[in-house]
Tab-separated table of C-alpha atoms and ligand atoms in Angstrom:
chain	number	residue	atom	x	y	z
A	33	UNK	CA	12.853	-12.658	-18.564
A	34	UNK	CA	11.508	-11.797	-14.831
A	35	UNK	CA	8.454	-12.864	-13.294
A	36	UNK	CA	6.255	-9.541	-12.657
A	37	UNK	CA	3.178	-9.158	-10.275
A	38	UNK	CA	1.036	-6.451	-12.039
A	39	UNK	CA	-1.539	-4.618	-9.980
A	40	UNK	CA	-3.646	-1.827	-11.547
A	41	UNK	CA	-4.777	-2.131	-14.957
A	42	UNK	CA	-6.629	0.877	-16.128
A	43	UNK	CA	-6.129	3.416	-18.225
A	44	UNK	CA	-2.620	3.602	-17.982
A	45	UNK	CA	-1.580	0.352	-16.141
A	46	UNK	CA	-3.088	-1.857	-19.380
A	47	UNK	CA	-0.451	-0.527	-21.893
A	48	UNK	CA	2.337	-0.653	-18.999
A	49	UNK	CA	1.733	-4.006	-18.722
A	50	UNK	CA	1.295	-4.976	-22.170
A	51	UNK	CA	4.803	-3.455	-23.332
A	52	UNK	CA	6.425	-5.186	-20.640
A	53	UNK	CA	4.770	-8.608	-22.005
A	54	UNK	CA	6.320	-6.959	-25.544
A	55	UNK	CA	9.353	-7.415	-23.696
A	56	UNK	CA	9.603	-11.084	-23.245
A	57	UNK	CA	8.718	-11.141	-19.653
A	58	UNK	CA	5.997	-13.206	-17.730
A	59	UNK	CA	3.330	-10.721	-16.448
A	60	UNK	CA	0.961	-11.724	-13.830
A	61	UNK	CA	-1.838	-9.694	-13.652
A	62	UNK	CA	-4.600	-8.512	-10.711
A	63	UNK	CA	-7.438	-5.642	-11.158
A	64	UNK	CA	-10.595	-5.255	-8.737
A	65	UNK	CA	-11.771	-4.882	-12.560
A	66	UNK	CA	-12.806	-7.810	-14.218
A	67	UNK	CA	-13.031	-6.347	-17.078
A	68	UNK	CA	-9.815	-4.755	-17.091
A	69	UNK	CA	-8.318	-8.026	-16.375
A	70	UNK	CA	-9.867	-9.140	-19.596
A	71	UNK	CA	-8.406	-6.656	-21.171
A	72	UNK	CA	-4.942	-8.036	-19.748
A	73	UNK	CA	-5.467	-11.354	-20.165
A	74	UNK	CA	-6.010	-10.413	-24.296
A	75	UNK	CA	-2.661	-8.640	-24.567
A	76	UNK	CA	-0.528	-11.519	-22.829
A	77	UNK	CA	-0.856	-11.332	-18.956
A	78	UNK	CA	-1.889	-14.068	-17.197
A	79	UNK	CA	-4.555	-12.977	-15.001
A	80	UNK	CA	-4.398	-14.160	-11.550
A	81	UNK	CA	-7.581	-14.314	-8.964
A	82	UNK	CA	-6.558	-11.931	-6.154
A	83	UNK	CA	-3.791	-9.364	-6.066
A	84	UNK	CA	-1.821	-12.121	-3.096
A	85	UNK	CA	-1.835	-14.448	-6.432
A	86	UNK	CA	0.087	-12.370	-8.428
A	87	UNK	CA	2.593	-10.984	-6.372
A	88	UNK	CA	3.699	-14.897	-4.105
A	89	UNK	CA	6.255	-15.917	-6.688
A	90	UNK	CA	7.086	-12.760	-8.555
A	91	UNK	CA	10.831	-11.296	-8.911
A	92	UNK	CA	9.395	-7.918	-9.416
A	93	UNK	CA	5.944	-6.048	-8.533
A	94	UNK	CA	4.697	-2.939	-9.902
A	95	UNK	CA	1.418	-1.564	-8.544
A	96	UNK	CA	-0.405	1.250	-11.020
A	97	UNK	CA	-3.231	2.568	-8.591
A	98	UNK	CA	-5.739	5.135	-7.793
A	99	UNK	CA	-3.673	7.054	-5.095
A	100	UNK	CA	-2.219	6.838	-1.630
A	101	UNK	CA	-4.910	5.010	0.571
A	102	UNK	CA	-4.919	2.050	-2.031
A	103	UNK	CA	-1.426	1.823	-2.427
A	104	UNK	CA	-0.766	1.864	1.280
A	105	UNK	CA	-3.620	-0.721	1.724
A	106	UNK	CA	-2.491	-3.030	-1.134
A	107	UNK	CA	0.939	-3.173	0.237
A	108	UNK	CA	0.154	-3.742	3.394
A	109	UNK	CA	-2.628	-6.320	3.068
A	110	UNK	CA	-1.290	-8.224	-0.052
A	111	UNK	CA	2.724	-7.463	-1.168
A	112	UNK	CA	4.703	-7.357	2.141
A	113	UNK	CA	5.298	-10.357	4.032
A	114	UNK	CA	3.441	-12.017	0.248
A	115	UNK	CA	5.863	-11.193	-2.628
A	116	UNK	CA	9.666	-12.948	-2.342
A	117	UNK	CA	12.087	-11.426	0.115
A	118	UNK	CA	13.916	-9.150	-1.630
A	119	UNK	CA	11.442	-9.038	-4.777
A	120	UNK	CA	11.624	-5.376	-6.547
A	121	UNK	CA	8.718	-3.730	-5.205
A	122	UNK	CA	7.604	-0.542	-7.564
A	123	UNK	CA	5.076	2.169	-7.288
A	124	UNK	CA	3.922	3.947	-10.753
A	125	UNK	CA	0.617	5.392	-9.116
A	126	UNK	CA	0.552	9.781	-8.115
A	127	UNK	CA	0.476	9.509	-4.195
A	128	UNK	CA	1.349	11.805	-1.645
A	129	UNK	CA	5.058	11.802	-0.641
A	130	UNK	CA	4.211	11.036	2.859
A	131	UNK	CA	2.929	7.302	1.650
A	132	UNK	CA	5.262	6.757	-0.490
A	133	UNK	CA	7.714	7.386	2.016
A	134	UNK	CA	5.630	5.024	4.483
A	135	UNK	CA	5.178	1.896	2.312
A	136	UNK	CA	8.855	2.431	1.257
A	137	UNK	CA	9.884	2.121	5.355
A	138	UNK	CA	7.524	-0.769	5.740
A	139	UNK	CA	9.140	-2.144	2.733
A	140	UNK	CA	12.763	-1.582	3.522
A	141	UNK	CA	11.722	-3.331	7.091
A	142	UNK	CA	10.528	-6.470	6.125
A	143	UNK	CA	13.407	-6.630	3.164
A	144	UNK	CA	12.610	-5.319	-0.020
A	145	UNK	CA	13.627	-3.184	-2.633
A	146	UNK	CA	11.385	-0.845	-3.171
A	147	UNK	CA	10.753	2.627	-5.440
A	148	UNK	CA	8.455	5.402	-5.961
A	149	UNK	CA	8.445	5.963	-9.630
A	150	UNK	CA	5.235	8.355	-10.770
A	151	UNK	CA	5.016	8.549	-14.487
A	152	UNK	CA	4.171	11.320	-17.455
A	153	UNK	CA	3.748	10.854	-20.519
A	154	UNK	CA	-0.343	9.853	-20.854
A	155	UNK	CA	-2.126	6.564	-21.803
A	156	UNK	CA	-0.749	7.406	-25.382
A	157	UNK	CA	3.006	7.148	-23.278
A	158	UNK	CA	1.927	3.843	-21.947
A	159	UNK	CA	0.763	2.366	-24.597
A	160	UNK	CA	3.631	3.257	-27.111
A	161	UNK	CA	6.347	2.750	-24.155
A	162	UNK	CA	7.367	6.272	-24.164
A	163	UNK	CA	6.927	7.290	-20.196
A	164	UNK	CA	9.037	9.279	-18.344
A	165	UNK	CA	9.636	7.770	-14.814
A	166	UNK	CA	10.622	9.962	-11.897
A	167	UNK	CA	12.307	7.659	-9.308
A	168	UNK	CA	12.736	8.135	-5.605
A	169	UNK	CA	14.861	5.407	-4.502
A	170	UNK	CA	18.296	4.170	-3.004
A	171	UNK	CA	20.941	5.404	-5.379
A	172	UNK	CA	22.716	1.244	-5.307
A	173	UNK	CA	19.513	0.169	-6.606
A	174	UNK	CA	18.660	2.922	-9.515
A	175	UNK	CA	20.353	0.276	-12.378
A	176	UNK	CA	18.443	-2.788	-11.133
A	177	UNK	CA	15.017	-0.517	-11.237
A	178	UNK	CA	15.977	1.104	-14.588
A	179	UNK	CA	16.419	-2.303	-15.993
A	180	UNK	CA	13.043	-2.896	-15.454
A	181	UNK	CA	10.987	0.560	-16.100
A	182	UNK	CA	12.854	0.740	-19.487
A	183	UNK	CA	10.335	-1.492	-21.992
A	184	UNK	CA	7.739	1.276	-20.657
A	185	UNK	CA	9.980	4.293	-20.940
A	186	UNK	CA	11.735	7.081	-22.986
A	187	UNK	CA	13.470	8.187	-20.098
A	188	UNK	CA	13.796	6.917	-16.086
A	189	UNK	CA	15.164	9.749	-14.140
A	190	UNK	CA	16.002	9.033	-10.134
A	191	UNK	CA	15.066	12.411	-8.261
A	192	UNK	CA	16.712	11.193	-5.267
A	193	UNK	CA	15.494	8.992	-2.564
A	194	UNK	CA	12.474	7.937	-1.266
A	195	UNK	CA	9.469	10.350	-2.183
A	196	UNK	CA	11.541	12.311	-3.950
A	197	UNK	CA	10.088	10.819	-7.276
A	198	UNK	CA	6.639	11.912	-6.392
A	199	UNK	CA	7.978	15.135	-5.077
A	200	UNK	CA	9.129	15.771	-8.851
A	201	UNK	CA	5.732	14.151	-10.270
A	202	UNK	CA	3.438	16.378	-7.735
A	203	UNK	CA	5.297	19.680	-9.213
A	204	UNK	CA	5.254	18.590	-12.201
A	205	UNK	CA	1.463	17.945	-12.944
A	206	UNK	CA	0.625	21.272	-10.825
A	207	UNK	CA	2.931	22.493	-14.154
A	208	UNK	CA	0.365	20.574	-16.468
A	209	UNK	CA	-2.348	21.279	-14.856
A	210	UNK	CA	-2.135	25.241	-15.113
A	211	UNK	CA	-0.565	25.202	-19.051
A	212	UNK	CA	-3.480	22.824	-19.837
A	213	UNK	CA	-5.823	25.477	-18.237
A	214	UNK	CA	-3.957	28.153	-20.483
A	215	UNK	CA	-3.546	26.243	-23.624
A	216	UNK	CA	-7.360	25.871	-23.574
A	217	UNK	CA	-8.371	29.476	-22.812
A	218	UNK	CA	-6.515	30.457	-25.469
A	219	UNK	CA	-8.370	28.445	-28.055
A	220	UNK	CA	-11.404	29.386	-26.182
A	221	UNK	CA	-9.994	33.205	-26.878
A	222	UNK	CA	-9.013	32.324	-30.409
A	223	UNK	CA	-12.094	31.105	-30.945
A	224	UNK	CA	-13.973	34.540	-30.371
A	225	UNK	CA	-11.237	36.129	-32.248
A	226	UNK	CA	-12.710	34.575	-35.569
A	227	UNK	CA	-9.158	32.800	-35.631
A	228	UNK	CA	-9.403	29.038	-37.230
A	229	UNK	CA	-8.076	26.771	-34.378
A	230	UNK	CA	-5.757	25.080	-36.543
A	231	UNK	CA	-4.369	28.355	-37.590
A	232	UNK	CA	-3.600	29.356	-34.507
A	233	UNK	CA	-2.638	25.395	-33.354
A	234	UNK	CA	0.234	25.642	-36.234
A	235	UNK	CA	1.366	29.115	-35.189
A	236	UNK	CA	1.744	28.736	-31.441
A	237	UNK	CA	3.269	25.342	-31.974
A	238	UNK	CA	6.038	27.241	-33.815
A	239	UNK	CA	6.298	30.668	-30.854
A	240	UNK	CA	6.817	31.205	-27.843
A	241	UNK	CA	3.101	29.668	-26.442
A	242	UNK	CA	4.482	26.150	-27.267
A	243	UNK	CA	3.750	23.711	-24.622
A	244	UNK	CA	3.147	19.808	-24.204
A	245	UNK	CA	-0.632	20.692	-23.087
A	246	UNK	CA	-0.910	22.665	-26.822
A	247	UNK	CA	1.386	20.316	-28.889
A	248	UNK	CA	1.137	16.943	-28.036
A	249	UNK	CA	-2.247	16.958	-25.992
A	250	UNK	CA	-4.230	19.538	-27.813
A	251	UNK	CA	-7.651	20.318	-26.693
A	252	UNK	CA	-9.004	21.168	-29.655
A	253	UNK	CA	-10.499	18.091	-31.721
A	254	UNK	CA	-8.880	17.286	-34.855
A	255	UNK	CA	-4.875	18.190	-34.559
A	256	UNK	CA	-3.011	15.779	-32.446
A	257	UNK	CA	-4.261	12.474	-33.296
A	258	UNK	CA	-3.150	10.598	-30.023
A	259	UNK	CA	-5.254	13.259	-27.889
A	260	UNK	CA	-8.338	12.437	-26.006
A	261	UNK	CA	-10.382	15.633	-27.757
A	262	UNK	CA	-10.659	13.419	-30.404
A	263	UNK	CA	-12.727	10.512	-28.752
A	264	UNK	CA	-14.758	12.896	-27.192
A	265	UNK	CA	-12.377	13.355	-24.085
A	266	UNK	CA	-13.088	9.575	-23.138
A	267	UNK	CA	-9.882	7.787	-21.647
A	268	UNK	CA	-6.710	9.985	-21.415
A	269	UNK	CA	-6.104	11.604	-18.011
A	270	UNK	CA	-9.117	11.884	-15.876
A	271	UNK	CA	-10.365	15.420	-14.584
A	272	UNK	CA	-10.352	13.367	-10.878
A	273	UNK	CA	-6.880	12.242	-11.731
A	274	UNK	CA	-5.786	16.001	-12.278
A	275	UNK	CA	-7.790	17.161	-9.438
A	276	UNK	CA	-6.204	14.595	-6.906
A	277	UNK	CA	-2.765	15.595	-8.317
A	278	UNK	CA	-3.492	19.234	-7.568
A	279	UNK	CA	-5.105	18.820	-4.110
A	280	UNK	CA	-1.583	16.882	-3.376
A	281	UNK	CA	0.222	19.964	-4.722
A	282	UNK	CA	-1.826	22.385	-2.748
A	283	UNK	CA	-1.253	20.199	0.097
A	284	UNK	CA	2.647	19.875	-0.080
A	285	UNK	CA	3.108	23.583	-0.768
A	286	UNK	CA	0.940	24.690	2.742
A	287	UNK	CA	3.166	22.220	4.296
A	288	UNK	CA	6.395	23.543	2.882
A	289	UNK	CA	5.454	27.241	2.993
A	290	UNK	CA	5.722	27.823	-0.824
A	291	UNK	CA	3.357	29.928	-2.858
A	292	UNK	CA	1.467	28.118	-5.902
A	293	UNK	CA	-1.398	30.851	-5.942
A	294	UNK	CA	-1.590	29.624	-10.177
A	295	UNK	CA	-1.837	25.880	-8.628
A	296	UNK	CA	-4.819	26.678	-6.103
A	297	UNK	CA	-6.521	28.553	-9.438
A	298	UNK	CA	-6.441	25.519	-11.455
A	299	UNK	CA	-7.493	23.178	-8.428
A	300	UNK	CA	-10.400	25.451	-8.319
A	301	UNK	CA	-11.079	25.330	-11.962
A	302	UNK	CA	-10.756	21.188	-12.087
A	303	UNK	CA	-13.141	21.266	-8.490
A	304	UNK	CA	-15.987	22.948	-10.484
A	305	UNK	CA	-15.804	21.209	-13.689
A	306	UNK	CA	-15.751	17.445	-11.503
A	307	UNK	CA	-18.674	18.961	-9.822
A	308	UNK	CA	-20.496	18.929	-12.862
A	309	UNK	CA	-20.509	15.814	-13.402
A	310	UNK	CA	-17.137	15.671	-15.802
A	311	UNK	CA	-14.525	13.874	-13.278
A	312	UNK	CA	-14.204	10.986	-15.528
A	313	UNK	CA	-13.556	12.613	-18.620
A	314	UNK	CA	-10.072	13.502	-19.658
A	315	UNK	CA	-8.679	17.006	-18.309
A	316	UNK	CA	-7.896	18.437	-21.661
A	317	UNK	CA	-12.152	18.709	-21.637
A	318	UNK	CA	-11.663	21.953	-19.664
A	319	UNK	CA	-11.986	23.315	-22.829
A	320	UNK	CA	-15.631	22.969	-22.750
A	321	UNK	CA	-15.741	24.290	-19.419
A	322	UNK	CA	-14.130	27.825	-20.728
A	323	UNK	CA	-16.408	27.476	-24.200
A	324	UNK	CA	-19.665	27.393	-22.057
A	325	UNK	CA	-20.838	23.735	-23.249
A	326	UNK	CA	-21.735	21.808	-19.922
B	115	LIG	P1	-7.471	4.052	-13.558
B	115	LIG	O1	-8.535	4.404	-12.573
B	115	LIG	O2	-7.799	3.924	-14.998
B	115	LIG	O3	-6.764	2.664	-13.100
B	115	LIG	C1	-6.593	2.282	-11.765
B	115	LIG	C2	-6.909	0.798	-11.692
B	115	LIG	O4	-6.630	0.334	-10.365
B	115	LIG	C3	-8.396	0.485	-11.952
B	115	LIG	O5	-8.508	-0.435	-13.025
B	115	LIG	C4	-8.895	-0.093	-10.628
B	115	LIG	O6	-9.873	-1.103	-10.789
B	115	LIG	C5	-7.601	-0.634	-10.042
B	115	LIG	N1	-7.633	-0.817	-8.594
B	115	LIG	C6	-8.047	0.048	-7.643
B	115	LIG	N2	-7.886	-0.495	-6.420
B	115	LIG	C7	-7.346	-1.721	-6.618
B	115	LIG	C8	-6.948	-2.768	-5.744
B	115	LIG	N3	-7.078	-2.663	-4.419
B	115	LIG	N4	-6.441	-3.887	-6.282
B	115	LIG	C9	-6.316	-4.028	-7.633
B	115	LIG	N5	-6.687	-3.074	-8.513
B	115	LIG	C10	-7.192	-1.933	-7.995
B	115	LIG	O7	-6.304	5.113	-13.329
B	115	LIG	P2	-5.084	5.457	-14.318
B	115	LIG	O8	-5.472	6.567	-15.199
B	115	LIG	O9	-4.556	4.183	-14.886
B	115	LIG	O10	-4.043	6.043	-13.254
B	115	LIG	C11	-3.318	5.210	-12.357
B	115	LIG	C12	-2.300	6.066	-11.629
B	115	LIG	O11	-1.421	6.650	-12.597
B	115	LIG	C13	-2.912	7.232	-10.834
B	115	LIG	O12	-2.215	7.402	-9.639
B	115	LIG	C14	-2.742	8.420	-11.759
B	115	LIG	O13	-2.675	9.645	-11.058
B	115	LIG	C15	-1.436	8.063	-12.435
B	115	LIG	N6	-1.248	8.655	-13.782
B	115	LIG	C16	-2.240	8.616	-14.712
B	115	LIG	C17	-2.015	9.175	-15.970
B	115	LIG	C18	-3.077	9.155	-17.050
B	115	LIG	O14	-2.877	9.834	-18.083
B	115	LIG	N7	-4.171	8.406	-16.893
B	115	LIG	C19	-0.783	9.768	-16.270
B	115	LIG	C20	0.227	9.749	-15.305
B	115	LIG	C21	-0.021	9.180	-14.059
């Protein structure tokens, strides 16, 4: 059992928390959100009145936020100098690499352990304990960090040091982002074709057009029960949530000098459909965006 600070309970930091409470250990739990605290506080955590609260005491902290500026402002105002010396400090949120790498030197400094570990897998990941964790972290303290991710995950994979785990999340979700894009024009195309979408669904799933985005996320209500088309694209992955992801990617590759012309397409894509009003539903709802329904 280890005493865990839990900061950021939404979509995806709710389940995290609750299969680590499946786990046998003691969760404390903070969210700006009282009424994702609820939430919390019904599936075992003990909710604590400021994020401070959770963390003074805690062997471990795990922080599942928006993206860079509130991670670097949470650890800074409320974990270091807060949390235990030499507590297990660990970031789940999507963030630029260049804060991950900052909070991790502020961390190291005042004599923590700390790790950028960006997830995939979804809310239906989180809540089942299926996520796959990329880790950017010292390589002496992978085991001690894998001990802890594992109630949550199918797999914990250390990408190398610091940033390097949201190096590997960043390309990743630029990957998602454009098959998700694809995997809905085609049902979009399918569509005109007079082909039934669960027709094509069961053919592509078995050729050469398989892909996560098609098989285990589809767009199209009605053949993956886990996916957000089926609750009317409510909860899931957030069009915002995609679009920040993209905007880091776009970011990091004029940086680096590499070309992700598909990447800037899709943050394009994701820009116009937020600006109509749809950043809050999940990303798979592109697929209303290509069928003309606004
Ligand atoms: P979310 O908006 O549902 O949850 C974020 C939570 O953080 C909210 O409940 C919010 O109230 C809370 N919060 C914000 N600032 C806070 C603060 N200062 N103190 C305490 N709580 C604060 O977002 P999410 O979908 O859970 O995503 C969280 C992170 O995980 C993001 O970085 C996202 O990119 C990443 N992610 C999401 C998914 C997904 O499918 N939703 C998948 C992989 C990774």
């Amino acid at each position: 059992m280890t005493r865990i600070a839990f900061i950021g309970l939404g979509n995806m930091g709710g389940g995290m928390a609750a299969r680590l409470v499946g786990a046998g250990h003691e969760v404390t739990a903070f969210d700006l959100s009282a009424a994702a605290l609820e939430r919390a506080e019904a599936r075992g955590c003990t909710p604590a009145a400021s994020a401070r609260d959770a963390v003074s005491g805690a062997e471990a902290v795990i922080t599942m936020l928006p993206a860079g500026p509130h991670v670097r402002a949470v650890y800074a105002a409320d974990i270091l100098g807060v949390a235990p010396v030499g507590a297990l400090l660990i970031d789940g949120s999507t963030i630029d690499v260049e804060s991950a790498r900052h909070v991790a030197g502020e961390a190291a400094a005042a004599g923590y352990v700390f790790a950028d570990a960006p997830v995939s897998g979804g809310t239906a990941g989180a809540e089942a304990g299926t996520l796959a964790f990329m880790v950017g972290c010292e390589e002496a303290a992978f085991a001690r960090i894998e001990a802890l991710l594992a109630p949550m995950a199918r797999a914990v994979l250390r990408a190398g040091d610091h940033g390097a785990g949201q190096a590997a999340k960043i390309c990743n979700n630029m990957l998602l982002g454009i098959s998700m894009i694809g995997a809905c024009e085609a049902f979009a195309l399918a569509e005109r074709l007079g082909l039934e979408a669960d027709r094509f669904f069961d053919i592509a799933s078995k050729s050469s057009g398989q892909c996560w985005s098609l098989t285990s996320y589809s767009p199209w209500p009605g053949l993956v029960e886990t996916a957000p088309s089926n609750r009317d694209y409510e909860g899931g992955f957030a069009v915002a949530m995609m679009l920040k992801d993209l905007k880091l990617a776009q970011a990091a590759a004029a940086a680096s000098g590499a070309s992700t012309p598909l990447g800037g397409q899709a943050e394009a894509l994701y820009a116009l459909w937020e600006r109509q009003g749809n950043g809050g539903r999940d990303f798979s709802s592109m697929l209303q965006f290509l069928r003309g329904e606004t």
